[in-house]
Every structure is written in structure tokens, then in C-alpha cells.
Amino acid sequence: MKIAVIGTGNIGGTLGAKWQAAGHEVTYGSRQAGGDGAGAPQEGPGGAPLRSIGAAVADADVVVLAIPGQAVTSVVAEHGTALDGKVVVDAANRMGASHTDSQEAIRTCGPRVQYVRAFNIYGWENFADPRPGTTLFFAADPAAREAAEELITAVGLEPAYVGDADATGTVNGLMPVWFALVQQHGGERRVALRLVD
Ligand SMILES: NC(=O)c1ccc[n+]([C@@H]2O[C@H](COP(=O)([O-])OP(=O)(O)OC[C@H]3O[C@@H](n4cnc5c(N)ncnc54)[C@H](OP(=O)(O)O)[C@@H]3O)[C@@H](O)[C@H]2O)c1
């Protein structure tokens, strides 16, 4: 898959490196990259190309939002129409908001957006170096489910589909569960959930 990872921080850099290692074509999109993307790309995490957000999105099948939740609305407002027809993975959390996801903003990009809510419930350490058998719970439009499962598997996690995009709130609800478990395990951020079925 051609994956545009927007954001080069803990989450973007970690996920991008995993997907690159799994053979996917990763390009980072960043507000730090100047120009219209026509020139030679700069270097992002792991040596993957780093382009302007617009240039990274234009070429991608999958766009992963790994930026602060509060920044998603403006990024989507600027690049929204380019996201229509693509798989958009919402890994961002609007900390302190009643809905931590950005589905509503992302839907404004157009009717063909394929929304995925994933990679938001654990700390990045669980993506960098997951413990065997760790389950990642996710919600997705049915058309995006297969791509989401591939992205999750490539990181080394077991995907567990909890439903279509209406189940986004269910996925969101697992983040406070994870935070509580971290607290109850003395701050151990590599604590995670495993589905037994
Ligand atoms: N940290 C975790 O363990 C974790 C786990 C699950 C989900 N998340 C979520 O993932 C997202 C990213 O978290 P993170 O820990 O990776 O953060 P981070 O390390 O601080 O990285 C944030 C990235 O977003 C970019 N950014 C910030 N404001 C932006 C804006 N207005 N427009 C465009 N890009 C912007 C930053 O770019 P610059 O270099 O230009 O500042 C940076 O590349 C957040 O929504 C967070 O809630 C985090």
C-alpha cells in the first residue's frame, strides 16, 4: 500500500517505520516540509520521504492522521477533498473532548472516505515493540476493514474488528481502560489487552 503518514512524532514515526519494514511505501506528510512537493523530498523518520501534507496525501491509498486531535479539523479543512476516496486512519485523540475521534471532521472530506478508527487506545510503545498476542481493537467502514487489518498485522498486533464506523465510540472507550490499567500497573505503558475467543 502507498501510505501517507501525517505527523512524524511518536505515533507517526513508529507506525511508519513498521509499515516501511513490512514493505509498504511510506511517505510522511509534515507542515515542516516546504514547497508544493514538486522538488526532491526531505528525509523523514527511518529515511522515508517527507513531503508537504498535500503532496504526501495526493499520492496515497491510505492516509494516517498521527497529529494532535485538535489539529485534525484544520488539516482536514485544507486537504479534505484530496482525502475523498482514500482509506483514512484516525489515530488522533482529542484529549479532553467528549468524542476523542475526528470522524465527524473527516466525513466532511466527501462521501467516499473510508474511515478507520485505530491505533488510538495504547501508548506508542505497544506499536514499537508489541508483546506477542496483543489485540488491537478497531472500527472501520466495511470497505476499509481489510486494509485496516493489514496495517494492524504489519505492526505485529492482532486485529479485532468491533464494528463499522458507528462503533468508533466503543473503540474510544478502550483508551480510558488502558490508562487505568497503566496506572494500576505502576505506570507500565506496555500493558495491553488480549482477546481470548
Ligand atoms: N503518544 C502516544 O502514545 C499516542 C498513542 C495513541 C494515539 N496518540 C495520538 O496520536 C497523535 C500524535 O501523538 P504523538 O504522541 O505522536 O505526538 P507528537 O510526538 O507530539 O507528534 C505530533 C506530530 O503532529 C505534528 N503536528 C502538531 N500540530 C500540527 C498541526 N497543527 N498541523 C500539522 N501537524 C501537526 C507534529 O509536527 P511538528 O513537528 O510540525 O510539530 C508532529 O509530527 C495524537 O492525536 C495522540 O493523541 C498518541
PDB file of C-alpha atoms and ligand atoms in Angstrom:
ATOM      1  CA  MET A   1       0.000   0.000   0.000  1.00  0.00           C
ATOM      2  CA  LYS A   2       1.026   3.598  -0.530  1.00  0.00           C
ATOM      3  CA  ILE A   3       0.680   5.125   2.918  1.00  0.00           C
ATOM      4  CA  ALA A   4       0.845   8.825   3.772  1.00  0.00           C
ATOM      5  CA  VAL A   5       1.588   9.248   7.465  1.00  0.00           C
ATOM      6  CA  ILE A   6       0.696  12.755   8.589  1.00  0.00           C
ATOM      7  CA  GLY A   7       2.824  13.521  11.631  1.00  0.00           C
ATOM      8  CA  THR A   8       6.367  12.397  12.357  1.00  0.00           C
ATOM      9  CA  GLY A   9       6.182  12.114  16.151  1.00  0.00           C
ATOM     10  CA  ASN A  10       5.825   9.130  18.489  1.00  0.00           C
ATOM     11  CA  ILE A  11       2.872   7.595  16.689  1.00  0.00           C
ATOM     12  CA  GLY A  12       3.601   8.628  13.104  1.00  0.00           C
ATOM     13  CA  GLY A  13       7.277   7.735  13.267  1.00  0.00           C
ATOM     14  CA  THR A  14       6.646   4.407  14.993  1.00  0.00           C
ATOM     15  CA  LEU A  15       3.850   3.225  12.701  1.00  0.00           C
ATOM     16  CA  GLY A  16       5.594   4.477   9.566  1.00  0.00           C
ATOM     17  CA  ALA A  17       8.760   2.567  10.429  1.00  0.00           C
ATOM     18  CA  LYS A  18       6.776  -0.645  10.964  1.00  0.00           C
ATOM     19  CA  TRP A  19       4.939  -0.334   7.660  1.00  0.00           C
ATOM     20  CA  GLN A  20       8.119   0.506   5.807  1.00  0.00           C
ATOM     21  CA  ALA A  21       9.771  -2.595   7.279  1.00  0.00           C
ATOM     22  CA  ALA A  22       6.754  -4.642   6.140  1.00  0.00           C
ATOM     23  CA  GLY A  23       7.275  -3.474   2.549  1.00  0.00           C
ATOM     24  CA  HIS A  24       4.673  -0.738   2.268  1.00  0.00           C
ATOM     25  CA  GLU A  25       5.518   2.531   0.548  1.00  0.00           C
ATOM     26  CA  VAL A  26       5.528   5.164   3.292  1.00  0.00           C
ATOM     27  CA  THR A  27       5.669   8.927   2.772  1.00  0.00           C
ATOM     28  CA  TYR A  28       5.446  11.353   5.671  1.00  0.00           C
ATOM     29  CA  GLY A  29       3.376  14.497   5.379  1.00  0.00           C
ATOM     30  CA  SER A  30       4.505  17.394   7.537  1.00  0.00           C
ATOM     31  CA  ARG A  31       3.882  21.090   7.929  1.00  0.00           C
ATOM     32  CA  GLN A  32       7.698  21.333   8.252  1.00  0.00           C
ATOM     33  CA  ALA A  33       8.217  20.291   4.624  1.00  0.00           C
ATOM     34  CA  GLY A  34       8.232  23.328   2.420  1.00  0.00           C
ATOM     35  CA  GLY A  35       7.124  23.814  -1.147  1.00  0.00           C
ATOM     36  CA  ASP A  36       4.427  22.118  -3.189  1.00  0.00           C
ATOM     37  CA  GLY A  37       6.093  18.728  -3.094  1.00  0.00           C
ATOM     38  CA  ALA A  38       7.374  19.000  -6.674  1.00  0.00           C
ATOM     39  CA  GLY A  39      11.027  19.098  -5.584  1.00  0.00           C
ATOM     40  CA  ALA A  40      13.147  16.356  -4.082  1.00  0.00           C
ATOM     41  CA  PRO A  41      11.639  15.142  -0.810  1.00  0.00           C
ATOM     42  CA  GLN A  42      13.325  15.706   2.522  1.00  0.00           C
ATOM     43  CA  GLU A  43      14.017  12.763   4.784  1.00  0.00           C
ATOM     44  CA  GLY A  44      11.524  11.661   7.434  1.00  0.00           C
ATOM     45  CA  PRO A  45      11.822   9.005  10.154  1.00  0.00           C
ATOM     46  CA  GLY A  46      13.724   5.921   9.010  1.00  0.00           C
ATOM     47  CA  GLY A  47      14.820   7.729   5.856  1.00  0.00           C
ATOM     48  CA  ALA A  48      11.339   7.626   4.295  1.00  0.00           C
ATOM     49  CA  PRO A  49      10.476  10.641   2.129  1.00  0.00           C
ATOM     50  CA  LEU A  50       8.978  13.647   3.896  1.00  0.00           C
ATOM     51  CA  ARG A  51       6.781  15.950   1.817  1.00  0.00           C
ATOM     52  CA  SER A  52       4.242  18.656   2.340  1.00  0.00           C
ATOM     53  CA  ILE A  53       0.953  17.261   3.617  1.00  0.00           C
ATOM     54  CA  GLY A  54      -0.722  17.964   0.267  1.00  0.00           C
ATOM     55  CA  ALA A  55       1.956  16.156  -1.732  1.00  0.00           C
ATOM     56  CA  ALA A  56       2.002  13.158   0.605  1.00  0.00           C
ATOM     57  CA  VAL A  57      -1.782  12.777   0.515  1.00  0.00           C
ATOM     58  CA  ALA A  58      -2.068  13.180  -3.256  1.00  0.00           C
ATOM     59  CA  ASP A  59      -0.166  10.003  -3.983  1.00  0.00           C
ATOM     60  CA  ALA A  60      -1.519   7.751  -1.230  1.00  0.00           C
ATOM     61  CA  ASP A  61      -4.078   4.930  -0.981  1.00  0.00           C
ATOM     62  CA  VAL A  62      -4.109   5.235   2.806  1.00  0.00           C
ATOM     63  CA  VAL A  63      -3.769   8.411   4.894  1.00  0.00           C
ATOM     64  CA  VAL A  64      -2.948   8.069   8.580  1.00  0.00           C
ATOM     65  CA  LEU A  65      -3.619  11.027  10.853  1.00  0.00           C
ATOM     66  CA  ALA A  66      -0.980  10.972  13.608  1.00  0.00           C
ATOM     67  CA  ILE A  67      -1.222  14.587  14.724  1.00  0.00           C
ATOM     68  CA  PRO A  68      -2.859  16.164  17.775  1.00  0.00           C
ATOM     69  CA  GLY A  69      -6.618  15.622  17.671  1.00  0.00           C
ATOM     70  CA  GLN A  70      -7.258  19.345  17.893  1.00  0.00           C
ATOM     71  CA  ALA A  71      -5.172  19.871  14.724  1.00  0.00           C
ATOM     72  CA  VAL A  72      -7.200  17.445  12.606  1.00  0.00           C
ATOM     73  CA  THR A  73     -10.035  19.859  11.802  1.00  0.00           C
ATOM     74  CA  SER A  74      -7.758  22.426  10.180  1.00  0.00           C
ATOM     75  CA  VAL A  75      -5.661  19.842   8.322  1.00  0.00           C
ATOM     76  CA  VAL A  76      -8.821  18.223   7.003  1.00  0.00           C
ATOM     77  CA  ALA A  77     -10.293  21.588   6.046  1.00  0.00           C
ATOM     78  CA  GLU A  78      -7.191  22.329   3.972  1.00  0.00           C
ATOM     79  CA  HIS A  79      -6.691  18.929   2.337  1.00  0.00           C
ATOM     80  CA  GLY A  80     -10.138  17.372   2.651  1.00  0.00           C
ATOM     81  CA  THR A  81     -11.168  16.845  -0.940  1.00  0.00           C
ATOM     82  CA  ALA A  82      -7.892  15.008  -1.578  1.00  0.00           C
ATOM     83  CA  LEU A  83      -8.875  12.512   1.127  1.00  0.00           C
ATOM     84  CA  ASP A  84     -12.148  11.563  -0.543  1.00  0.00           C
ATOM     85  CA  GLY A  85     -11.904   8.002  -1.893  1.00  0.00           C
ATOM     86  CA  LYS A  86      -8.990   7.067   0.360  1.00  0.00           C
ATOM     87  CA  VAL A  87      -8.730   4.970   3.481  1.00  0.00           C
ATOM     88  CA  VAL A  88      -8.296   7.476   6.317  1.00  0.00           C
ATOM     89  CA  VAL A  89      -6.952   6.072   9.573  1.00  0.00           C
ATOM     90  CA  ASP A  90      -7.795   8.246  12.552  1.00  0.00           C
ATOM     91  CA  ALA A  91      -5.154   7.588  15.206  1.00  0.00           C
ATOM     92  CA  ALA A  92      -5.546  11.014  16.793  1.00  0.00           C
ATOM     93  CA  ASN A  93      -7.138  11.686  20.157  1.00  0.00           C
ATOM     94  CA  ARG A  94      -8.890  14.918  21.044  1.00  0.00           C
ATOM     95  CA  MET A  95      -7.830  14.810  24.639  1.00  0.00           C
ATOM     96  CA  GLY A  96     -10.466  16.243  26.966  1.00  0.00           C
ATOM     97  CA  ALA A  97     -13.247  16.239  24.352  1.00  0.00           C
ATOM     98  CA  SER A  98     -16.408  14.155  24.742  1.00  0.00           C
ATOM     99  CA  HIS A  99     -15.648  12.374  21.427  1.00  0.00           C
ATOM    100  CA  THR A 100     -11.914  11.777  21.176  1.00  0.00           C
ATOM    101  CA  ASP A 101     -12.108  10.764  17.484  1.00  0.00           C
ATOM    102  CA  SER A 102     -12.291  13.043  14.435  1.00  0.00           C
ATOM    103  CA  GLN A 103     -14.781  11.066  12.401  1.00  0.00           C
ATOM    104  CA  GLU A 104     -17.173  13.980  12.015  1.00  0.00           C
ATOM    105  CA  ALA A 105     -14.479  16.271  10.606  1.00  0.00           C
ATOM    106  CA  ILE A 106     -13.086  13.526   8.358  1.00  0.00           C
ATOM    107  CA  ARG A 107     -16.536  12.760   6.907  1.00  0.00           C
ATOM    108  CA  THR A 108     -16.685  16.322   5.558  1.00  0.00           C
ATOM    109  CA  CYS A 109     -13.953  15.317   3.072  1.00  0.00           C
ATOM    110  CA  GLY A 110     -16.546  13.611   0.913  1.00  0.00           C
ATOM    111  CA  PRO A 111     -18.878  10.622   0.661  1.00  0.00           C
ATOM    112  CA  ARG A 112     -16.186   8.180  -0.489  1.00  0.00           C
ATOM    113  CA  VAL A 113     -13.894   8.494   2.528  1.00  0.00           C
ATOM    114  CA  GLN A 114     -13.230   5.059   4.034  1.00  0.00           C
ATOM    115  CA  TYR A 115     -12.914   5.739   7.742  1.00  0.00           C
ATOM    116  CA  VAL A 116     -10.883   3.662  10.200  1.00  0.00           C
ATOM    117  CA  ARG A 117     -10.587   4.273  13.938  1.00  0.00           C
ATOM    118  CA  ALA A 118      -7.429   2.508  15.118  1.00  0.00           C
ATOM    119  CA  PHE A 119      -4.055   2.874  16.855  1.00  0.00           C
ATOM    120  CA  ASN A 120      -5.521   5.271  19.422  1.00  0.00           C
ATOM    121  CA  ILE A 121      -6.048   3.081  22.511  1.00  0.00           C
ATOM    122  CA  TYR A 122      -2.490   2.199  23.559  1.00  0.00           C
ATOM    123  CA  GLY A 123       0.738   4.106  24.034  1.00  0.00           C
ATOM    124  CA  TRP A 124       3.139   4.096  21.114  1.00  0.00           C
ATOM    125  CA  GLU A 125       5.430   1.631  22.917  1.00  0.00           C
ATOM    126  CA  ASN A 126       2.898  -1.095  22.164  1.00  0.00           C
ATOM    127  CA  PHE A 127       3.265  -0.369  18.453  1.00  0.00           C
ATOM    128  CA  ALA A 128       7.063  -0.085  18.514  1.00  0.00           C
ATOM    129  CA  ASP A 129       7.563  -3.363  20.363  1.00  0.00           C
ATOM    130  CA  PRO A 130       4.266  -5.198  20.876  1.00  0.00           C
ATOM    131  CA  ARG A 131       4.023  -8.131  23.241  1.00  0.00           C
ATOM    132  CA  PRO A 132       3.012 -11.309  21.391  1.00  0.00           C
ATOM    133  CA  GLY A 133      -0.747 -11.728  21.174  1.00  0.00           C
ATOM    134  CA  THR A 134      -1.600  -8.078  21.839  1.00  0.00           C
ATOM    135  CA  THR A 135      -5.009  -7.293  20.349  1.00  0.00           C
ATOM    136  CA  LEU A 136      -5.744  -4.001  18.662  1.00  0.00           C
ATOM    137  CA  PHE A 137      -9.458  -3.231  18.642  1.00  0.00           C
ATOM    138  CA  PHE A 138     -10.638  -1.123  15.732  1.00  0.00           C
ATOM    139  CA  ALA A 139     -13.740   0.128  13.915  1.00  0.00           C
ATOM    140  CA  ALA A 140     -13.933   0.707  10.173  1.00  0.00           C
ATOM    141  CA  ASP A 141     -16.200   1.264   7.233  1.00  0.00           C
ATOM    142  CA  PRO A 142     -16.585  -2.240   5.763  1.00  0.00           C
ATOM    143  CA  ALA A 143     -14.688  -1.257   2.592  1.00  0.00           C
ATOM    144  CA  ALA A 144     -11.674  -0.306   4.712  1.00  0.00           C
ATOM    145  CA  ARG A 145     -11.685  -3.314   7.014  1.00  0.00           C
ATOM    146  CA  GLU A 146      -9.219  -5.423   5.032  1.00  0.00           C
ATOM    147  CA  ALA A 147      -6.708  -2.579   4.677  1.00  0.00           C
ATOM    148  CA  ALA A 148      -7.011  -1.834   8.401  1.00  0.00           C
ATOM    149  CA  GLU A 149      -6.373  -5.474   9.277  1.00  0.00           C
ATOM    150  CA  GLU A 150      -3.265  -5.499   7.085  1.00  0.00           C
ATOM    151  CA  LEU A 151      -1.954  -2.287   8.684  1.00  0.00           C
ATOM    152  CA  ILE A 152      -2.520  -3.659  12.195  1.00  0.00           C
ATOM    153  CA  THR A 153      -0.982  -7.041  11.406  1.00  0.00           C
ATOM    154  CA  ALA A 154       2.076  -5.373   9.852  1.00  0.00           C
ATOM    155  CA  VAL A 155       2.722  -3.619  13.167  1.00  0.00           C
ATOM    156  CA  GLY A 156       2.731  -7.000  14.935  1.00  0.00           C
ATOM    157  CA  LEU A 157      -0.697  -6.790  16.572  1.00  0.00           C
ATOM    158  CA  GLU A 158      -3.800  -8.982  16.312  1.00  0.00           C
ATOM    159  CA  PRO A 159      -6.677  -7.019  14.756  1.00  0.00           C
ATOM    160  CA  ALA A 160     -10.120  -7.277  16.374  1.00  0.00           C
ATOM    161  CA  TYR A 161     -12.958  -5.650  14.440  1.00  0.00           C
ATOM    162  CA  VAL A 162     -15.584  -4.260  16.796  1.00  0.00           C
ATOM    163  CA  GLY A 163     -17.886  -2.997  14.056  1.00  0.00           C
ATOM    164  CA  ASP A 164     -18.373  -0.382  11.388  1.00  0.00           C
ATOM    165  CA  ALA A 165     -17.678   3.293  11.937  1.00  0.00           C
ATOM    166  CA  ASP A 166     -20.692   3.516  14.274  1.00  0.00           C
ATOM    167  CA  ALA A 167     -18.551   1.514  16.708  1.00  0.00           C
ATOM    168  CA  THR A 168     -15.941   4.287  16.887  1.00  0.00           C
ATOM    169  CA  GLY A 169     -17.182   5.243  20.364  1.00  0.00           C
ATOM    170  CA  THR A 170     -16.652   1.649  21.515  1.00  0.00           C
ATOM    171  CA  VAL A 171     -13.021   1.853  20.417  1.00  0.00           C
ATOM    172  CA  ASN A 172     -12.638   5.262  22.051  1.00  0.00           C
ATOM    173  CA  GLY A 173     -13.879   3.750  25.320  1.00  0.00           C
ATOM    174  CA  LEU A 174     -10.889   1.414  25.473  1.00  0.00           C
ATOM    175  CA  MET A 175      -8.436   4.288  25.845  1.00  0.00           C
ATOM    176  CA  PRO A 176      -9.503   5.149  29.413  1.00  0.00           C
ATOM    177  CA  VAL A 177      -9.421   1.417  30.165  1.00  0.00           C
ATOM    178  CA  TRP A 178      -5.799   1.326  29.021  1.00  0.00           C
ATOM    179  CA  PHE A 179      -4.927   4.455  31.019  1.00  0.00           C
ATOM    180  CA  ALA A 180      -6.491   2.917  34.142  1.00  0.00           C
ATOM    181  CA  LEU A 181      -4.539  -0.311  33.646  1.00  0.00           C
ATOM    182  CA  VAL A 182      -1.282   1.613  33.211  1.00  0.00           C
ATOM    183  CA  GLN A 183      -1.990   3.364  36.498  1.00  0.00           C
ATOM    184  CA  GLN A 184      -2.824   0.072  38.236  1.00  0.00           C
ATOM    185  CA  HIS A 185       0.392  -1.460  36.883  1.00  0.00           C
ATOM    186  CA  GLY A 186       2.683   1.175  38.351  1.00  0.00           C
ATOM    187  CA  GLY A 187       2.911   3.254  35.192  1.00  0.00           C
ATOM    188  CA  GLU A 188       3.858   0.319  32.918  1.00  0.00           C
ATOM    189  CA  ARG A 189       2.836   1.624  29.492  1.00  0.00           C
ATOM    190  CA  ARG A 190       3.395  -1.677  27.733  1.00  0.00           C
ATOM    191  CA  VAL A 191       0.373  -3.178  29.413  1.00  0.00           C
ATOM    192  CA  ALA A 192      -2.192  -4.081  26.726  1.00  0.00           C
ATOM    193  CA  LEU A 193      -5.319  -6.136  26.075  1.00  0.00           C
ATOM    194  CA  ARG A 194      -5.636  -9.587  24.530  1.00  0.00           C
ATOM    195  CA  LEU A 195      -8.833 -11.057  23.111  1.00  0.00           C
ATOM    196  CA  VAL A 196      -9.470 -14.674  24.092  1.00  0.00           C
ATOM    197  CA  ASP A 197     -12.009 -16.222  21.760  1.00  0.00           C
TER     198      ASP A 197
HETATM  199  N1  LIG B   1       1.848   9.166  22.175  1.00  0.00           N
HETATM  200  C1  LIG B   1       1.071   8.058  22.236  1.00  0.00           C
HETATM  201  O1  LIG B   1       1.428   7.071  22.895  1.00  0.00           O
HETATM  202  C2  LIG B   1      -0.245   8.024  21.469  1.00  0.00           C
HETATM  203  C3  LIG B   1      -0.965   6.823  21.422  1.00  0.00           C
HETATM  204  C4  LIG B   1      -2.131   6.733  20.659  1.00  0.00           C
HETATM  205  C5  LIG B   1      -2.577   7.855  19.967  1.00  0.00           C
HETATM  206  N2  LIG B   1      -1.885   9.023  20.063  1.00  0.00           N
HETATM  207  C6  LIG B   1      -2.392  10.178  19.331  1.00  0.00           C
HETATM  208  O2  LIG B   1      -1.577  10.322  18.180  1.00  0.00           O
HETATM  209  C7  LIG B   1      -1.453  11.707  17.860  1.00  0.00           C
HETATM  210  C8  LIG B   1       0.028  12.048  17.791  1.00  0.00           C
HETATM  211  O3  LIG B   1       0.618  11.815  19.048  1.00  0.00           O
HETATM  212  P1  LIG B   1       2.210  11.764  19.201  1.00  0.00           P
HETATM  213  O4  LIG B   1       2.479  11.240  20.563  1.00  0.00           O
HETATM  214  O5  LIG B   1       2.815  11.109  18.028  1.00  0.00           O
HETATM  215  O6  LIG B   1       2.551  13.321  19.190  1.00  0.00           O
HETATM  216  P2  LIG B   1       3.956  14.021  18.887  1.00  0.00           P
HETATM  217  O7  LIG B   1       5.076  13.072  19.122  1.00  0.00           O
HETATM  218  O8  LIG B   1       3.928  15.304  19.624  1.00  0.00           O
HETATM  219  O9  LIG B   1       3.872  14.309  17.305  1.00  0.00           O
HETATM  220  C9  LIG B   1       2.870  15.117  16.806  1.00  0.00           C
HETATM  221  C10 LIG B   1       3.074  15.318  15.324  1.00  0.00           C
HETATM  222  O10 LIG B   1       1.981  16.134  14.853  1.00  0.00           O
HETATM  223  C11 LIG B   1       2.505  17.242  14.139  1.00  0.00           C
HETATM  224  N3  LIG B   1       1.625  18.395  14.342  1.00  0.00           N
HETATM  225  C12 LIG B   1       1.364  19.035  15.511  1.00  0.00           C
HETATM  226  N4  LIG B   1       0.478  20.018  15.303  1.00  0.00           N
HETATM  227  C13 LIG B   1       0.197  20.004  13.976  1.00  0.00           C
HETATM  228  C14 LIG B   1      -0.622  20.811  13.141  1.00  0.00           C
HETATM  229  N5  LIG B   1      -1.359  21.829  13.648  1.00  0.00           N
HETATM  230  N6  LIG B   1      -0.667  20.534  11.819  1.00  0.00           N
HETATM  231  C15 LIG B   1       0.072  19.516  11.301  1.00  0.00           C
HETATM  232  N7  LIG B   1       0.876  18.716  12.041  1.00  0.00           N
HETATM  233  C16 LIG B   1       0.936  18.966  13.363  1.00  0.00           C
HETATM  234  C17 LIG B   1       3.882  17.469  14.719  1.00  0.00           C
HETATM  235  O11 LIG B   1       4.619  18.126  13.742  1.00  0.00           O
HETATM  236  P3  LIG B   1       5.687  19.287  14.044  1.00  0.00           P
HETATM  237  O12 LIG B   1       6.995  18.591  14.060  1.00  0.00           O
HETATM  238  O13 LIG B   1       5.484  20.187  12.896  1.00  0.00           O
HETATM  239  O14 LIG B   1       5.306  19.900  15.373  1.00  0.00           O
HETATM  240  C18 LIG B   1       4.356  16.033  14.961  1.00  0.00           C
HETATM  241  O15 LIG B   1       4.893  15.468  13.774  1.00  0.00           O
HETATM  242  C19 LIG B   1      -2.221  12.466  18.928  1.00  0.00           C
HETATM  243  O16 LIG B   1      -3.501  12.761  18.481  1.00  0.00           O
HETATM  244  C20 LIG B   1      -2.290  11.482  20.082  1.00  0.00           C
HETATM  245  O17 LIG B   1      -3.443  11.671  20.895  1.00  0.00           O
HETATM  246  C21 LIG B   1      -0.717   9.127  20.776  1.00  0.00           C
END
